[in-house]
Coordinates of C-alpha atoms in Angstrom, one line a residue:
M1 CA -17.5 22.3 -5.9
S2 CA -18.7 24.9 -3.4
T3 CA -19.2 28.6 -3.7
D4 CA -16.4 30.8 -2.5
Q5 CA -18.2 32.6 0.3
P6 CA -18.2 31.0 3.8
R7 CA -21.0 32.0 6.2
Q8 CA -18.5 32.3 9.1
P9 CA -15.1 34.0 8.9
G10 CA -13.3 31.2 10.7
G11 CA -9.8 32.0 12.2
H12 CA -7.8 30.6 15.0
P13 CA -7.5 32.2 18.5
T14 CA -4.1 32.8 19.9
G15 CA -5.2 32.5 23.5
G16 CA -7.4 30.1 25.5
R17 CA -6.9 26.4 24.6
Y18 CA -4.4 27.2 21.9
A19 CA -2.0 29.2 24.1
G20 CA -0.5 26.0 25.6
H21 CA 1.0 25.1 22.2
S22 CA 2.9 28.3 21.4
R23 CA 6.6 28.1 21.8
D24 CA 6.4 31.6 23.3
A25 CA 3.7 30.8 25.8
P26 CA 4.3 31.3 29.5
A27 CA 5.3 28.2 31.4
E28 CA 2.1 28.0 33.4
S29 CA 0.1 27.7 30.2
L30 CA 2.1 24.6 29.2
A31 CA 0.9 22.5 32.2
A32 CA -2.0 21.0 30.3
P33 CA -1.1 21.0 26.6
A34 CA -3.6 19.9 24.0
W35 CA -3.4 19.8 20.2
P36 CA -6.1 22.0 18.7
A37 CA -9.1 20.2 17.1
L38 CA -10.6 21.3 13.9
E39 CA -13.1 24.0 13.7
W40 CA -15.8 24.2 11.1
E41 CA -17.5 26.7 8.7
E42 CA -20.5 26.4 6.4
H43 CA -20.5 26.8 2.6
T44 CA -23.2 26.5 -0.1
W45 CA -22.9 23.4 -2.3
V46 CA -23.2 24.1 -6.0
P47 CA -22.7 21.1 -8.3
A48 CA -20.6 21.9 -11.3
A49 CA -23.5 21.1 -13.7
Q50 CA -25.6 23.7 -12.0
Q51 CA -23.2 26.6 -11.7
G52 CA -24.4 29.9 -13.1
V53 CA -26.6 32.8 -12.2
R54 CA -29.4 30.4 -11.1
A55 CA -27.2 28.2 -9.0
D56 CA -28.3 29.2 -5.5
R57 CA -32.0 29.0 -6.5
D58 CA -31.6 25.7 -8.3
T59 CA -29.8 23.9 -5.4
G60 CA -32.1 25.2 -2.7
N61 CA -29.2 26.8 -0.9
V62 CA -27.9 23.5 0.4
R63 CA -25.3 24.0 3.1
Y64 CA -22.4 21.8 4.2
R65 CA -19.7 22.0 6.9
A66 CA -16.0 22.2 5.8
A67 CA -13.0 21.9 8.2
I68 CA -10.8 24.8 9.3
M69 CA -7.4 23.4 10.1
P70 CA -5.4 25.0 12.9
P71 CA -2.0 26.4 12.0
I72 CA 0.7 24.1 13.5
A73 CA 4.0 25.8 12.6
G74 CA 4.4 27.4 16.1
L75 CA 2.9 24.6 18.2
D76 CA 4.7 22.4 20.6
P77 CA 3.6 18.8 20.0
R78 CA 3.6 16.8 23.3
P79 CA 2.8 13.2 22.7
S80 CA 2.5 10.9 25.7
A81 CA 5.6 9.2 27.1
E82 CA 4.5 6.0 25.5
A83 CA 4.1 7.5 22.0
L84 CA 7.4 9.5 22.3
A85 CA 9.3 6.4 23.3
A86 CA 7.8 4.4 20.5
A87 CA 8.7 7.1 18.0
D88 CA 12.3 7.1 19.3
D89 CA 12.6 3.3 19.1
A90 CA 11.2 3.4 15.5
S91 CA 13.6 6.2 14.4
R92 CA 16.5 4.2 15.7
A93 CA 15.3 1.1 13.9
L94 CA 14.9 2.9 10.6
T95 CA 18.4 4.4 10.9
A96 CA 20.0 1.1 11.8
F97 CA 18.4 -0.7 8.9
D98 CA 19.4 2.0 6.5
A99 CA 23.0 1.7 7.8
E100 CA 23.0 -2.1 7.7
L101 CA 22.7 -2.2 3.9
G102 CA 25.9 -0.3 3.6
A103 CA 27.7 -0.9 0.3
R104 CA 24.8 -3.0 -0.9
V105 CA 22.4 -0.1 -0.9
N106 CA 22.5 0.2 -4.7
N107 CA 21.1 -3.4 -4.9
F108 CA 18.3 -2.9 -2.5
A109 CA 17.3 0.8 -2.7
P110 CA 15.3 0.4 -5.9
V111 CA 13.3 -2.6 -4.8
L112 CA 12.5 -1.1 -1.4
L113 CA 11.4 2.1 -3.2
R114 CA 9.1 0.2 -5.4
S115 CA 7.8 -1.8 -2.4
E116 CA 7.0 1.5 -0.6
A117 CA 5.2 2.8 -3.7
A118 CA 3.2 -0.4 -4.1
S119 CA 2.2 -0.5 -0.4
S120 CA 1.2 3.2 -0.4
S121 CA -0.9 2.5 -3.5
Q122 CA -2.5 -0.6 -1.9
I123 CA -3.8 1.6 1.0
E124 CA -5.8 3.3 -1.8
N125 CA -6.9 -0.1 -3.1
L126 CA -4.6 0.0 -6.0
T127 CA -3.0 -3.5 -6.3
A128 CA -0.8 -5.2 -8.9
S129 CA 1.7 -8.0 -9.0
A130 CA 5.4 -7.2 -8.9
R131 CA 5.7 -8.5 -12.4
A132 CA 3.0 -6.2 -13.7
I133 CA 4.6 -3.1 -12.0
F134 CA 8.1 -3.8 -13.2
S135 CA 6.8 -4.5 -16.7
A136 CA 4.8 -1.3 -16.7
E137 CA 7.9 0.6 -16.0
L138 CA 9.3 -0.7 -19.3
G139 CA 6.2 0.3 -21.2
A140 CA 4.2 -2.9 -21.1
K141 CA 0.4 -2.5 -20.9
T142 CA -0.2 -4.6 -17.8
G143 CA -3.2 -2.8 -16.4
R144 CA -4.2 0.7 -15.1
N145 CA -3.3 -0.2 -11.5
A146 CA 0.3 -1.2 -12.4
E147 CA 0.7 2.0 -14.4
Q148 CA -0.5 4.1 -11.4
I149 CA 1.9 2.2 -9.0
A150 CA 4.8 2.8 -11.4
A151 CA 3.9 6.5 -11.4
N152 CA 3.8 6.4 -7.6
T153 CA 7.4 5.0 -7.6
R154 CA 8.5 8.0 -9.7
S155 CA 6.7 10.3 -7.2
M156 CA 8.5 8.6 -4.3
Q157 CA 11.8 9.1 -6.0
A158 CA 10.9 12.7 -6.7
A159 CA 10.1 13.1 -3.0
I160 CA 13.5 11.8 -2.0
D161 CA 15.3 14.0 -4.6
L162 CA 13.4 17.0 -3.2
S163 CA 14.1 16.3 0.5
R164 CA 16.8 18.9 0.9
E165 CA 14.1 21.4 1.8
I166 CA 10.4 20.7 2.3
T167 CA 8.6 23.5 0.4
P168 CA 5.1 23.9 -1.1
E169 CA 6.7 23.7 -4.5
A170 CA 8.3 20.4 -3.6
I171 CA 4.9 19.0 -2.6
R172 CA 3.4 20.2 -5.8
Q173 CA 6.2 18.5 -7.8
M174 CA 5.6 15.2 -6.0
H175 CA 1.9 15.4 -7.0
A176 CA 2.8 16.5 -10.6
V177 CA 4.9 13.4 -11.0
L178 CA 2.3 11.1 -9.5
M179 CA -0.6 12.4 -11.6
A180 CA 1.2 13.0 -14.9
G181 CA -1.0 11.7 -17.6
Q182 CA -4.2 12.4 -15.6
P183 CA -4.9 16.0 -16.5
R184 CA -8.4 16.0 -15.1
H185 CA -6.8 16.0 -11.7
A186 CA -4.6 19.0 -12.4
P187 CA -1.2 17.5 -11.7
G188 CA 0.7 19.7 -9.3
E189 CA -2.1 22.2 -8.9
W190 CA -4.0 23.0 -5.7
R191 CA -7.6 22.1 -6.0
T192 CA -10.3 24.8 -6.6
E193 CA -13.3 22.7 -5.5
A194 CA -14.5 20.8 -2.5
V195 CA -13.2 17.3 -1.7
W196 CA -14.6 15.0 1.0
I197 CA -14.5 11.5 2.4
G198 CA -17.8 9.6 2.4
T199 CA -20.0 7.1 0.7
R200 CA -21.5 9.6 -1.8
T201 CA -19.5 11.1 -4.7
D202 CA -22.0 13.6 -5.9
T203 CA -22.3 15.9 -2.8
P204 CA -20.3 16.7 0.4
V205 CA -23.6 17.0 2.3
G206 CA -23.5 14.4 5.0
A207 CA -19.9 13.4 4.3
E208 CA -17.8 11.8 7.0
Y209 CA -15.2 14.5 6.5
V210 CA -15.0 17.6 4.2
A211 CA -11.6 19.1 3.7
P212 CA -11.0 22.8 4.2
H213 CA -12.3 25.3 1.6
H214 CA -9.8 25.6 -1.3
T215 CA -9.2 29.3 -0.4
R216 CA -7.4 28.0 2.8
I217 CA -5.0 25.6 1.0
E218 CA -2.1 27.9 0.2
A219 CA -1.8 29.3 3.7
G220 CA -2.2 25.8 5.2
I221 CA 0.5 24.3 3.0
D222 CA 2.9 27.3 3.8
D223 CA 2.3 26.6 7.5
L224 CA 2.8 22.9 7.0
A225 CA 6.2 23.5 5.2
E226 CA 7.3 25.8 8.0
F227 CA 6.5 23.1 10.6
A228 CA 8.3 20.5 8.5
G229 CA 11.4 22.7 8.6
R230 CA 11.7 22.8 12.4
T231 CA 14.5 21.1 14.2
D232 CA 13.1 21.0 17.7
V233 CA 10.5 18.2 17.2
P234 CA 11.6 14.6 17.3
A235 CA 11.9 13.4 13.7
L236 CA 9.2 10.7 13.6
V237 CA 6.8 12.8 15.6
A238 CA 7.3 15.6 13.1
V239 CA 6.8 13.2 10.2
A240 CA 3.6 11.7 11.6
L241 CA 2.0 15.1 12.4
A242 CA 3.0 16.7 9.1
H243 CA 1.5 13.8 7.3
A244 CA -1.7 14.0 9.3
Q245 CA -1.9 17.8 8.7
F246 CA -1.4 17.2 5.0
E247 CA -4.2 14.7 4.8
T248 CA -6.4 17.1 6.8
I249 CA -5.8 19.8 4.2
H250 CA -6.3 17.4 1.3
P251 CA -4.9 20.0 -1.2
F252 CA -5.5 18.0 -4.4
T253 CA -8.5 16.6 -6.1
D254 CA -6.9 13.1 -6.1
G255 CA -3.7 11.4 -5.0
N256 CA -3.6 13.0 -1.5
G257 CA -2.9 9.8 0.3
R258 CA -0.1 8.8 -1.9
T259 CA 1.4 12.3 -2.0
G260 CA 1.1 12.5 1.8
R261 CA 3.1 9.3 2.2
A262 CA 5.7 10.5 -0.3
L263 CA 6.0 13.6 1.8
A264 CA 6.6 11.3 4.8
Q265 CA 9.5 9.6 2.9
S266 CA 10.9 13.0 2.0
M267 CA 10.8 14.1 5.6
L268 CA 12.5 10.9 6.8
R269 CA 15.4 11.7 4.4
H270 CA 15.3 15.4 5.3
Y271 CA 15.8 14.7 9.0
G272 CA 18.5 12.1 8.3
V273 CA 16.5 9.2 9.7
T274 CA 17.2 7.4 6.4
R275 CA 20.1 8.3 4.2
S276 CA 20.1 5.7 1.5
V277 CA 16.9 3.8 1.1
A278 CA 13.1 4.4 1.3
V279 CA 12.2 2.0 4.1
P280 CA 8.6 1.0 3.1
V281 CA 6.8 2.5 6.1
S282 CA 3.5 2.3 4.1
A283 CA 3.9 -1.5 4.2
G284 CA 3.7 -1.2 7.9
L285 CA 0.6 0.9 7.7
L286 CA -1.0 -1.7 5.6
A287 CA -1.1 -4.1 8.5
D288 CA -3.7 -1.9 10.2
V289 CA -5.3 0.4 7.6
N290 CA -8.4 0.9 9.7
G291 CA -6.2 1.9 12.7
Y292 CA -4.3 4.3 10.4
H293 CA -7.5 6.0 9.3
Q294 CA -8.8 6.1 12.8
A295 CA -5.6 7.8 13.9
L296 CA -6.1 10.5 11.2
T297 CA -9.6 11.0 12.6
A298 CA -8.3 11.3 16.1
Y299 CA -5.7 13.8 15.0
R300 CA -8.5 16.0 13.6
A301 CA -10.1 15.8 17.0
G302 CA -7.0 17.0 18.8
D303 CA -5.4 13.7 19.8
I304 CA -1.9 13.2 18.3
D305 CA -0.9 10.0 20.1
P306 CA -2.7 7.6 17.7
I307 CA -1.0 8.9 14.5
V308 CA 2.4 9.0 16.2
L309 CA 2.0 5.4 17.4
S310 CA 0.6 4.4 14.0
F311 CA 3.8 5.6 12.3
A312 CA 6.1 4.2 15.0
N313 CA 4.5 0.8 14.8
A314 CA 4.4 0.9 11.0
S315 CA 8.1 1.7 10.9
L316 CA 9.0 -1.2 13.1
R317 CA 6.9 -3.6 11.1
A318 CA 8.4 -2.2 7.9
V319 CA 11.9 -2.8 9.1
A320 CA 11.2 -6.4 10.0
N321 CA 9.5 -7.1 6.7
A322 CA 12.2 -5.4 4.7
R323 CA 14.9 -7.4 6.5
Q324 CA 13.0 -10.5 5.5
L325 CA 12.9 -9.3 1.9
V326 CA 16.6 -8.6 1.9
E327 CA 17.3 -12.1 3.3
D328 CA 15.1 -13.7 0.7
I329 CA 16.8 -12.0 -2.2
D330 CA 20.3 -12.7 -0.7
Q331 CA 19.4 -16.4 -0.6
I332 CA 18.1 -16.3 -4.2
R333 CA 21.3 -14.6 -5.3
A334 CA 23.5 -17.2 -3.5
G335 CA 21.5 -20.0 -5.2
W336 CA 22.2 -18.5 -8.6
D337 CA 26.0 -18.7 -7.9
E338 CA 25.6 -22.4 -7.3
R339 CA 23.4 -23.1 -10.3
F340 CA 25.0 -20.9 -13.0
S341 CA 28.2 -21.7 -14.8
A342 CA 29.8 -19.4 -17.3
R343 CA 33.2 -17.7 -17.8
R344 CA 33.9 -15.4 -14.9
D345 CA 34.4 -12.5 -17.3
S346 CA 30.9 -13.0 -18.8
N347 CA 28.5 -10.1 -18.5
A348 CA 25.9 -12.6 -17.3
W349 CA 27.4 -12.5 -13.8
K350 CA 26.9 -8.8 -13.7
L351 CA 23.3 -9.2 -14.9
L352 CA 22.7 -11.5 -11.9
D353 CA 23.3 -8.6 -9.5
I354 CA 21.1 -6.3 -11.6
L355 CA 18.2 -8.8 -11.5
T356 CA 18.1 -8.6 -7.7
H357 CA 16.7 -5.1 -8.0
R358 CA 15.4 -5.0 -11.6
P359 CA 13.8 -8.4 -11.9
V360 CA 12.2 -7.5 -15.2
L361 CA 14.4 -6.4 -18.1
D362 CA 14.3 -5.9 -21.8
A363 CA 17.4 -5.8 -23.9
A364 CA 17.6 -2.0 -23.9
S365 CA 17.4 -1.6 -20.1
A366 CA 19.8 -4.5 -19.6
A367 CA 22.3 -2.9 -22.0
R368 CA 22.0 0.5 -20.2
E369 CA 22.5 -1.1 -16.8
L370 CA 25.7 -2.8 -18.0
G371 CA 26.9 0.1 -20.1
V372 CA 27.3 -2.0 -23.3
K373 CA 25.9 -1.7 -26.8
A374 CA 22.6 -3.5 -27.4
P375 CA 23.9 -6.3 -29.6
N376 CA 26.3 -7.4 -26.9
I377 CA 23.6 -8.0 -24.3
Y378 CA 21.9 -10.9 -26.1
P379 CA 24.6 -13.6 -25.3
P380 CA 24.4 -13.1 -21.5
L381 CA 20.6 -12.9 -21.6
K382 CA 20.6 -16.2 -23.6
A383 CA 22.9 -17.8 -21.1
L384 CA 20.7 -16.8 -18.1
T385 CA 17.6 -18.0 -20.0
E386 CA 19.2 -21.4 -20.7
A387 CA 20.1 -21.7 -17.1
K388 CA 16.5 -21.1 -16.2
I389 CA 17.5 -18.1 -14.0
V390 CA 15.3 -15.8 -16.1
Q391 CA 12.3 -16.6 -18.2
S392 CA 11.7 -14.8 -21.5
K393 CA 8.3 -13.7 -22.9
A394 CA 7.6 -11.5 -25.9
E395 CA 5.5 -8.5 -24.9
H396 CA 3.1 -7.1 -27.5
Q397 CA 5.1 -4.7 -29.8
L398 CA 7.9 -4.4 -27.3
G399 CA 10.0 -7.5 -27.9
P400 CA 11.1 -10.0 -25.3
F401 CA 11.1 -9.3 -21.6
Y402 CA 13.4 -11.2 -19.3
R403 CA 12.2 -11.8 -15.7
S404 CA 13.3 -13.5 -12.6
D405 CA 10.3 -15.2 -11.2
E406 CA 12.2 -16.0 -8.0
V407 CA 12.8 -12.3 -7.1
L408 CA 9.3 -11.3 -8.2
T409 CA 7.9 -13.9 -5.9
A410 CA 10.0 -12.6 -3.0
I411 CA 8.6 -9.1 -3.6
D412 CA 5.0 -10.4 -3.8
D413 CA 5.6 -12.3 -0.6
F414 CA 6.8 -9.0 1.0
A415 CA 3.5 -7.4 -0.1
A416 CA 1.5 -10.4 1.3
R417 CA 3.2 -10.1 4.7
A418 CA 2.6 -6.3 4.7
G419 CA -1.2 -6.8 4.3
R420 CA -1.4 -9.3 7.2
R421 CA -2.5 -8.1 10.6
E422 CA -0.3 -9.4 13.4
A423 CA -1.9 -11.7 16.0
R424 CA -2.4 -10.1 19.4

C-alpha cells in the first residue's frame, strides 16, 4: 500500500479544457467538447511488510504515480455520431429481446443471468463448465472457479434487485455478495491500499495503470452515483461511461471488473433498457476482450468513443447469442415432449420446464420448485431418469444430483460462441 500523503494536491479545474463539459457552460465553449483525461499525482510506496517508523528510510523513498479521476457528474458526454447511433441501435435491440421473451421470461431469466455471470467471470480468466457452476450452487465442491462464478451470479442478482436507485451503498452491496467468504478482500469495503494493473504484484512502480489513491474513492463513487442517476444521457452511453469510470476508480482490492459489469446490468435495468432479464452483455465483450481493455485505456486518455462502441457492439453480439441459446433450449424442450410419455397430471411434466433453466437439481431443490414435499419428488425424477432426459449421479455427501446434459451443452455452446472473435 502507499503512504497517505501525495506530493501534489491534485484537483480539477473548472475552466479551460474542462469548461466544455459543464451543463452550465456557455454555448461557445461547447463547440469543441472533449472528455477530460486523467491527471496524476505522486505517492511514496511502502510495502505492508515494511510499514513503521523506518518505512521511508527502508524503501529508499520510492515514488509512483497514481491517477486522479475527473469528476463526471456534471459533464456532457458527446460521443461521435457513429458511436451514438450504435448505442441507440444496441439499446433498441436489448429492449426488443427482453420484450420478446414475454411470458416465458421465468424460464429464461435464470439461465441468462448465469450466462452473464459466467461470461463476466471469464473476462477475469475464471472459467468452469455449466455443470460445475450449477452444481456449485447446490453445494457441490466442483472447484474454486465454479464457486466464484456462482457467487458472481448472486452478485448480478443483487445488482438487479438494487437497480431502483444507483447508490454507493448499492455498489458496496454488490461487492459484498460477490466476495462473501473472501474476507481478505474486505467484502463491501472500499480499499485502503494501492491497486494497479501490471505484470508485478509486489509494487506499483512501473505499473501499466495505478488507480487513484484510496482517499479519493469515496468522493469519486459519490460523483459516479450522481452521474448514474441522470436522465439526460442516452442510456447505453451512460452505462458505458459509468462502467469505465468505475473501473478507473477501482475502489476494491479485488473483484472490480465483475462488480463493474454487475453495475452495468443494474443500470440497464434502472434505465428500463431491460425489464425482465439480464441480457449477457459480458458475453459480447468476451468476443474482443483486448478491444474492451483498450477502450478502457482510451477512456482514461479522454476518448469516450471506444468504450461506447465496445458496449454497443457487445450488446448486439449478446442479443444474437442469447437468441440462439433460447432457440436451442426451445428445441430441446420440444424434443422432450416427443420422447417422454407419462400421465399428463404427473409432476414430471412440470419438472421438464424447470430443467430448461435449472439443468442441475437435487431432490430438495426440485421439491421446492414444484412446491411439493420431498418424498413426492422421487417418482417424477425416476421417470425422467428412466426416459434418459436426466442423468443421475451421487455427489459426495450430498446425495444424487439430476442433470440435463442437453441443456448444459447448450449453455456451454453459448459460452463457446461468446469467446469466438467474429471474422472481419
